[in-house]
CSV table of C-alpha atoms and ligand atoms in Angstrom, one decimal:
chain,number,residue,atom,x,y,z
A,813,UNK,CA,80.4,92.1,59.5
A,814,UNK,CA,79.7,88.5,60.4
A,815,UNK,CA,76.0,89.0,59.9
A,816,UNK,CA,76.8,90.5,56.4
A,817,UNK,CA,78.7,87.4,55.3
A,818,UNK,CA,76.0,85.1,56.6
A,819,UNK,CA,73.5,87.0,54.5
A,820,UNK,CA,75.7,86.7,51.4
A,821,UNK,CA,76.0,83.0,51.9
A,822,UNK,CA,72.3,82.6,52.3
A,823,UNK,CA,71.6,84.6,49.1
A,824,UNK,CA,74.2,82.6,47.2
A,825,UNK,CA,72.6,79.3,48.4
A,826,UNK,CA,69.2,80.5,47.4
A,827,UNK,CA,70.4,81.6,44.0
A,828,UNK,CA,72.1,78.3,43.4
A,829,UNK,CA,69.0,76.4,44.5
A,830,UNK,CA,67.0,78.1,41.8
A,831,UNK,CA,69.5,77.9,39.0
A,832,UNK,CA,70.9,74.4,39.7
A,833,UNK,CA,68.0,72.5,38.0
A,834,UNK,CA,68.3,74.8,35.0
A,835,UNK,CA,72.1,74.2,34.9
A,836,UNK,CA,71.8,70.5,35.0
A,837,UNK,CA,69.2,70.6,32.3
A,838,UNK,CA,71.7,72.5,30.1
A,839,UNK,CA,74.7,70.4,31.0
A,840,UNK,CA,73.9,67.8,28.3
A,841,UNK,CA,72.5,68.6,24.9
A,842,UNK,CA,72.8,72.4,24.6
A,843,UNK,CA,70.7,75.4,25.1
A,844,UNK,CA,69.0,76.2,21.8
A,845,UNK,CA,67.3,73.0,20.9
A,846,UNK,CA,63.6,73.6,20.7
A,847,UNK,CA,61.8,70.3,20.8
A,848,UNK,CA,63.5,67.0,21.8
A,849,UNK,CA,62.6,64.4,19.3
A,850,UNK,CA,64.0,61.7,21.5
A,851,UNK,CA,65.9,58.7,20.2
A,852,UNK,CA,66.6,58.1,16.6
A,853,UNK,CA,68.1,55.1,14.7
A,854,UNK,CA,70.6,55.5,11.9
A,855,UNK,CA,71.2,52.4,9.8
A,856,UNK,CA,74.6,52.5,8.0
A,857,UNK,CA,75.5,50.3,5.1
A,858,UNK,CA,78.1,50.4,2.3
A,859,UNK,CA,75.1,50.7,-0.1
A,860,UNK,CA,74.2,49.3,-3.4
A,861,UNK,CA,73.1,50.9,-6.7
A,862,UNK,CA,71.3,47.8,-7.9
A,863,UNK,CA,67.6,48.2,-7.2
A,864,UNK,CA,66.8,44.5,-6.8
A,865,UNK,CA,69.6,44.3,-4.3
A,866,UNK,CA,68.1,47.0,-2.2
A,867,UNK,CA,65.2,44.7,-1.1
A,868,UNK,CA,67.7,43.4,1.5
A,869,UNK,CA,67.6,46.8,3.1
A,870,UNK,CA,63.8,46.7,3.2
A,871,UNK,CA,64.0,43.4,5.2
A,872,UNK,CA,66.3,45.0,7.7
A,873,UNK,CA,64.2,48.1,8.0
A,874,UNK,CA,61.1,46.0,8.6
A,875,UNK,CA,62.8,44.0,11.4
A,876,UNK,CA,64.2,47.2,13.0
A,877,UNK,CA,60.9,49.0,12.9
A,878,UNK,CA,59.1,45.9,14.4
A,879,UNK,CA,61.7,45.8,17.2
A,880,UNK,CA,61.7,49.6,18.0
A,881,UNK,CA,58.3,50.9,16.9
A,882,UNK,CA,58.8,54.2,18.8
A,883,UNK,CA,62.1,55.2,17.1
A,884,UNK,CA,62.5,57.0,13.8
A,885,UNK,CA,64.7,55.1,11.4
A,886,UNK,CA,67.1,56.7,8.9
A,887,UNK,CA,69.7,55.4,6.4
A,888,UNK,CA,73.2,56.4,5.5
A,889,UNK,CA,75.5,54.9,2.8
A,890,UNK,CA,79.2,55.0,3.4
A,891,UNK,CA,80.1,54.5,-0.3
A,892,UNK,CA,80.7,57.9,-2.0
A,893,UNK,CA,80.7,56.2,-5.4
A,894,UNK,CA,77.3,54.6,-4.8
A,895,UNK,CA,75.8,57.8,-3.4
A,896,UNK,CA,76.9,59.8,-6.4
A,897,UNK,CA,75.6,57.2,-8.8
A,898,UNK,CA,72.2,57.1,-7.1
A,899,UNK,CA,72.0,60.9,-7.0
A,900,UNK,CA,72.3,61.0,-10.8
A,901,UNK,CA,69.3,58.7,-10.8
A,902,UNK,CA,67.4,61.0,-8.5
A,903,UNK,CA,67.8,59.0,-5.3
A,904,UNK,CA,69.4,61.1,-2.6
A,905,UNK,CA,71.2,59.1,0.1
A,906,UNK,CA,73.2,60.6,3.0
A,907,UNK,CA,76.6,59.9,4.3
A,908,UNK,CA,76.9,59.2,8.0
A,909,UNK,CA,78.0,62.8,8.7
A,910,UNK,CA,75.2,64.3,6.7
A,911,UNK,CA,72.6,62.1,8.2
A,912,UNK,CA,73.7,62.8,11.8
A,913,UNK,CA,74.0,66.5,11.1
A,914,UNK,CA,70.4,66.5,9.9
A,915,UNK,CA,69.2,64.5,12.9
A,916,UNK,CA,71.0,66.9,15.1
A,917,UNK,CA,69.3,69.9,13.5
A,918,UNK,CA,65.9,68.2,13.8
A,919,UNK,CA,66.3,67.9,17.5
A,920,UNK,CA,67.1,64.2,18.3
A,921,UNK,CA,68.9,64.0,21.6
A,922,UNK,CA,70.1,60.4,21.3
A,923,UNK,CA,71.0,58.3,18.3
A,924,UNK,CA,71.8,54.6,18.0
A,925,UNK,CA,73.9,54.1,14.9
A,926,UNK,CA,73.8,50.5,13.6
A,927,UNK,CA,76.5,49.3,11.3
A,928,UNK,CA,75.2,46.9,8.8
A,929,UNK,CA,78.7,45.8,7.9
A,930,UNK,CA,79.9,42.2,8.4
A,931,UNK,CA,83.1,42.8,10.3
A,932,UNK,CA,84.5,45.4,12.6
A,933,UNK,CA,86.8,46.6,9.8
A,934,UNK,CA,87.9,50.0,8.6
A,935,UNK,CA,84.5,51.1,7.5
A,936,UNK,CA,83.0,50.2,10.8
A,937,UNK,CA,85.8,52.1,12.6
A,938,UNK,CA,85.2,55.2,10.5
A,939,UNK,CA,81.5,55.0,11.4
A,940,UNK,CA,82.3,54.7,15.0
A,941,UNK,CA,84.8,57.6,15.1
A,942,UNK,CA,82.6,60.0,13.1
A,943,UNK,CA,79.4,59.1,15.1
A,944,UNK,CA,81.0,59.7,18.4
A,945,UNK,CA,82.3,63.1,17.3
A,946,UNK,CA,78.7,64.3,17.1
A,947,UNK,CA,78.2,63.6,20.8
A,948,UNK,CA,81.2,65.9,21.5
A,949,UNK,CA,79.9,69.0,19.8
A,950,UNK,CA,78.3,71.9,21.5
A,951,UNK,CA,74.6,71.5,20.9
A,952,UNK,CA,75.4,68.0,19.7
A,953,UNK,CA,73.6,64.9,20.8
A,954,UNK,CA,73.4,64.0,24.4
A,955,UNK,CA,74.6,60.5,23.5
A,956,UNK,CA,75.5,58.4,20.5
A,957,UNK,CA,76.1,54.7,20.5
A,958,UNK,CA,77.2,52.4,17.7
A,959,UNK,CA,75.9,48.9,17.3
A,960,UNK,CA,78.4,46.2,16.3
A,961,UNK,CA,78.6,44.6,12.8
A,962,UNK,CA,77.1,41.2,12.0
A,963,UNK,CA,80.1,39.1,13.1
A,964,UNK,CA,81.2,40.5,16.4
A,965,UNK,CA,81.4,37.4,18.6
A,966,UNK,CA,82.0,33.7,18.5
A,967,UNK,CA,78.2,33.3,19.1
A,968,UNK,CA,77.4,35.5,16.1
A,969,UNK,CA,79.6,33.4,13.9
A,970,UNK,CA,78.0,30.2,15.0
A,971,UNK,CA,74.5,31.7,14.6
A,972,UNK,CA,75.2,33.1,11.1
A,973,UNK,CA,77.0,29.9,10.0
A,974,UNK,CA,73.8,27.9,10.8
A,975,UNK,CA,71.5,30.4,9.0
A,976,UNK,CA,73.8,30.9,6.0
A,977,UNK,CA,73.8,27.1,5.4
A,978,UNK,CA,70.1,27.2,5.2
A,979,UNK,CA,70.4,29.4,2.1
A,980,UNK,CA,71.5,26.4,0.1
A,981,UNK,CA,68.6,24.9,-2.0
A,982,UNK,CA,66.7,22.1,-0.3
A,983,UNK,CA,67.6,19.6,-3.1
A,984,UNK,CA,71.3,19.9,-2.3
A,985,UNK,CA,73.0,16.5,-1.8
A,986,UNK,CA,75.3,16.3,1.3
A,987,UNK,CA,78.4,15.7,-1.0
A,988,UNK,CA,77.6,18.9,-2.9
A,989,UNK,CA,79.8,21.8,-1.7
A,990,UNK,CA,78.4,25.1,-0.5
A,991,UNK,CA,80.9,27.9,-1.3
A,992,UNK,CA,80.3,31.2,0.4
A,993,UNK,CA,81.8,34.3,-1.2
A,994,UNK,CA,82.7,37.0,1.3
A,995,UNK,CA,84.2,40.4,0.5
A,996,UNK,CA,87.6,40.2,2.4
A,997,UNK,CA,89.6,43.2,3.6
A,998,UNK,CA,93.2,44.4,4.2
A,999,UNK,CA,92.0,45.3,7.7
A,1000,UNK,CA,93.1,42.9,10.5
A,1001,UNK,CA,89.4,41.9,10.9
A,1002,UNK,CA,89.9,39.8,7.7
A,1003,UNK,CA,90.7,36.9,10.1
A,1004,UNK,CA,87.0,36.7,10.8
A,1005,UNK,CA,86.6,34.8,7.5
A,1006,UNK,CA,89.1,32.1,8.7
A,1007,UNK,CA,87.0,31.9,11.9
A,1008,UNK,CA,83.9,31.6,9.8
A,1009,UNK,CA,85.4,28.7,8.0
A,1010,UNK,CA,85.9,26.9,11.3
A,1011,UNK,CA,82.2,27.4,12.3
A,1012,UNK,CA,81.0,26.3,8.8
A,1013,UNK,CA,83.2,23.2,8.8
A,1014,UNK,CA,82.0,22.2,12.3
A,1015,UNK,CA,78.4,22.2,11.0
A,1016,UNK,CA,79.0,20.9,7.5
A,1017,UNK,CA,82.2,19.4,6.1
A,1018,UNK,CA,81.3,20.5,2.6
A,1019,UNK,CA,80.8,24.1,3.4
A,1020,UNK,CA,83.6,26.6,2.6
A,1021,UNK,CA,84.4,30.2,3.1
A,1022,UNK,CA,86.2,32.2,0.4
A,1023,UNK,CA,86.7,36.0,-0.2
A,1024,UNK,CA,87.2,38.3,-3.1
A,1025,UNK,CA,89.8,40.5,-1.6
A,1026,UNK,CA,91.1,38.7,1.5
A,1027,UNK,CA,91.5,35.3,3.0
A,1028,UNK,CA,90.6,32.5,2.5
A,1029,UNK,CA,91.1,33.0,-1.2
A,1030,UNK,CA,89.2,31.2,-4.0
A,1031,UNK,CA,92.4,29.1,-4.6
A,1032,UNK,CA,92.2,28.0,-0.9
A,1033,UNK,CA,88.7,26.8,-1.6
A,1034,UNK,CA,89.6,25.1,-4.9
A,1035,UNK,CA,92.3,23.1,-3.1
A,1036,UNK,CA,89.7,21.9,-0.6
A,1037,UNK,CA,87.3,21.0,-3.4
A,1038,UNK,CA,90.0,19.1,-5.3
A,1039,UNK,CA,91.0,17.2,-2.2
A,1040,UNK,CA,87.4,16.0,-1.7
A,1041,UNK,CA,86.7,15.3,-5.4
A,1042,UNK,CA,83.7,17.6,-5.3
A,1043,UNK,CA,81.5,17.5,-8.4
A,1044,UNK,CA,79.0,20.2,-7.7
A,1045,UNK,CA,79.1,23.5,-5.8
A,1046,UNK,CA,76.4,26.0,-4.7
A,1047,UNK,CA,77.8,29.5,-4.8
A,1048,UNK,CA,76.2,31.7,-2.1
A,1049,UNK,CA,77.0,35.4,-1.3
A,1050,UNK,CA,78.4,36.0,2.1
A,1051,UNK,CA,77.4,39.6,1.7
A,1052,UNK,CA,74.4,41.6,2.8
A,1053,UNK,CA,73.1,42.3,-0.7
A,1054,UNK,CA,73.3,40.5,-4.1
A,1055,UNK,CA,75.0,43.5,-5.6
A,1056,UNK,CA,77.9,44.0,-8.0
A,1057,UNK,CA,80.3,41.5,-6.5
A,1058,UNK,CA,77.7,38.8,-6.5
A,1059,UNK,CA,76.5,39.4,-10.0
A,1060,UNK,CA,79.9,39.8,-11.5
A,1061,UNK,CA,82.7,38.3,-9.3
A,1062,UNK,CA,80.7,35.4,-8.1
A,1063,UNK,CA,78.1,34.5,-10.8
A,1064,UNK,CA,79.2,36.6,-13.8
A,1065,UNK,CA,80.1,35.2,-17.3
A,1066,UNK,CA,83.7,36.5,-17.3
A,1067,UNK,CA,86.5,34.0,-17.1
A,1068,UNK,CA,87.6,35.2,-13.7
A,1069,UNK,CA,84.3,34.8,-12.0
A,1070,UNK,CA,84.1,32.1,-9.3
A,1071,UNK,CA,81.4,30.3,-11.4
A,1072,UNK,CA,83.7,30.3,-14.5
A,1073,UNK,CA,86.8,29.3,-12.5
A,1074,UNK,CA,85.1,26.4,-10.8
A,1075,UNK,CA,83.4,25.2,-14.0
A,1076,UNK,CA,86.8,25.3,-15.7
A,1077,UNK,CA,88.0,23.0,-12.8
A,1078,UNK,CA,85.2,20.6,-14.0
A,1079,UNK,CA,82.6,21.4,-11.4
A,1080,UNK,CA,78.9,22.0,-11.9
A,1081,UNK,CA,77.9,25.2,-10.2
A,1082,UNK,CA,74.6,26.7,-9.1
A,1083,UNK,CA,74.6,30.4,-8.0
A,1084,UNK,CA,72.2,31.7,-5.4
A,1085,UNK,CA,71.6,35.4,-6.1
A,1086,UNK,CA,70.3,36.4,-2.7
A,1087,UNK,CA,71.9,38.8,-0.2
A,1088,UNK,CA,72.2,37.5,3.4
A,1089,UNK,CA,70.3,40.4,4.7
A,1090,UNK,CA,67.3,39.2,2.8
A,1091,UNK,CA,67.1,36.3,5.3
A,1092,UNK,CA,65.0,37.8,8.2
A,1093,UNK,CA,66.7,35.6,10.8
A,1094,UNK,CA,70.1,37.0,9.7
A,1095,UNK,CA,68.8,40.5,9.7
A,1096,UNK,CA,67.8,39.8,13.3
A,1097,UNK,CA,71.5,39.4,14.3
A,1098,UNK,CA,72.0,43.1,13.4
A,1099,UNK,CA,68.7,43.9,15.2
A,1100,UNK,CA,70.1,42.3,18.4
A,1101,UNK,CA,73.3,44.4,18.1
A,1102,UNK,CA,71.1,47.5,17.7
A,1103,UNK,CA,69.3,46.4,20.9
A,1104,UNK,CA,72.7,46.5,22.6
A,1105,UNK,CA,73.3,50.0,21.2
A,1106,UNK,CA,69.9,51.2,22.4
A,1107,UNK,CA,70.6,49.9,25.8
A,1108,UNK,CA,73.9,51.7,26.0
A,1109,UNK,CA,72.0,55.0,25.2
A,1110,UNK,CA,70.1,54.6,28.4
A,1111,UNK,CA,73.2,54.7,30.6
A,1112,UNK,CA,75.3,57.7,31.6
A,1113,UNK,CA,78.5,58.9,30.1
A,1114,UNK,CA,79.1,59.8,26.5
A,1115,UNK,CA,80.0,56.4,25.0
G,641,LIG,CO1,84.0,45.7,-2.9
């Protein structure tokens, strides 16, 4: 009897010894995946339907590919409206969920999702939630990590403030104002623009932060300009691309555009039609955040 039990234990141990490596190989990543394509990168932006504005994305892609030459780079647009508009023009762009599903099917085991948003706002949170769900699926990715948006630390704000100020034309006089137009959001992360104002002011007392939909408002900026008796202002997008908001809300001919409002106040304005992502050094801030996400992919655990 005793001898019989010992045999059984020995057989069990032997069986486990053979199956254990196979079990651990299956523990992450599923059983049916044929070839592991390794690590992929998914760049996520709101998107733009303006072709000239898309060159900002080319700059980012170039910098990302230079930093991670081994990894495949894909794109996803979060804006349903822009995806639909582009599809009508024959340009197919994926949502985050579609892009990740495709990458899963193709056999990537790990994906770094880089948010090309400015703030950790509602779009970023959606990207984060949806991306991580793909790591929870049976046969899903082994691991997914999400890189932070552009302005995710005090150091980011200082770095971006300095680079953004360089977008003003060289012939600007120090008393000329530089007015940045950000998007703004109802999400609590809107306070980032107030923080941005602090960093800009520290570097240049005639630099101002305003937003289309949040705070500070254009009226806040106008009050500052009035107080200083400013005669001329450079209008610069605080957005990744010079898209619809820039061409219409900032520099458009309508009476409500920032250009028109400031000119009605008696200022001379010069609009800079350039997205911030077109500045390679600004694109590199996102690349650095992607580097952090790639690093987190190397560790253990699902997040
Ligand atoms: Co908008």
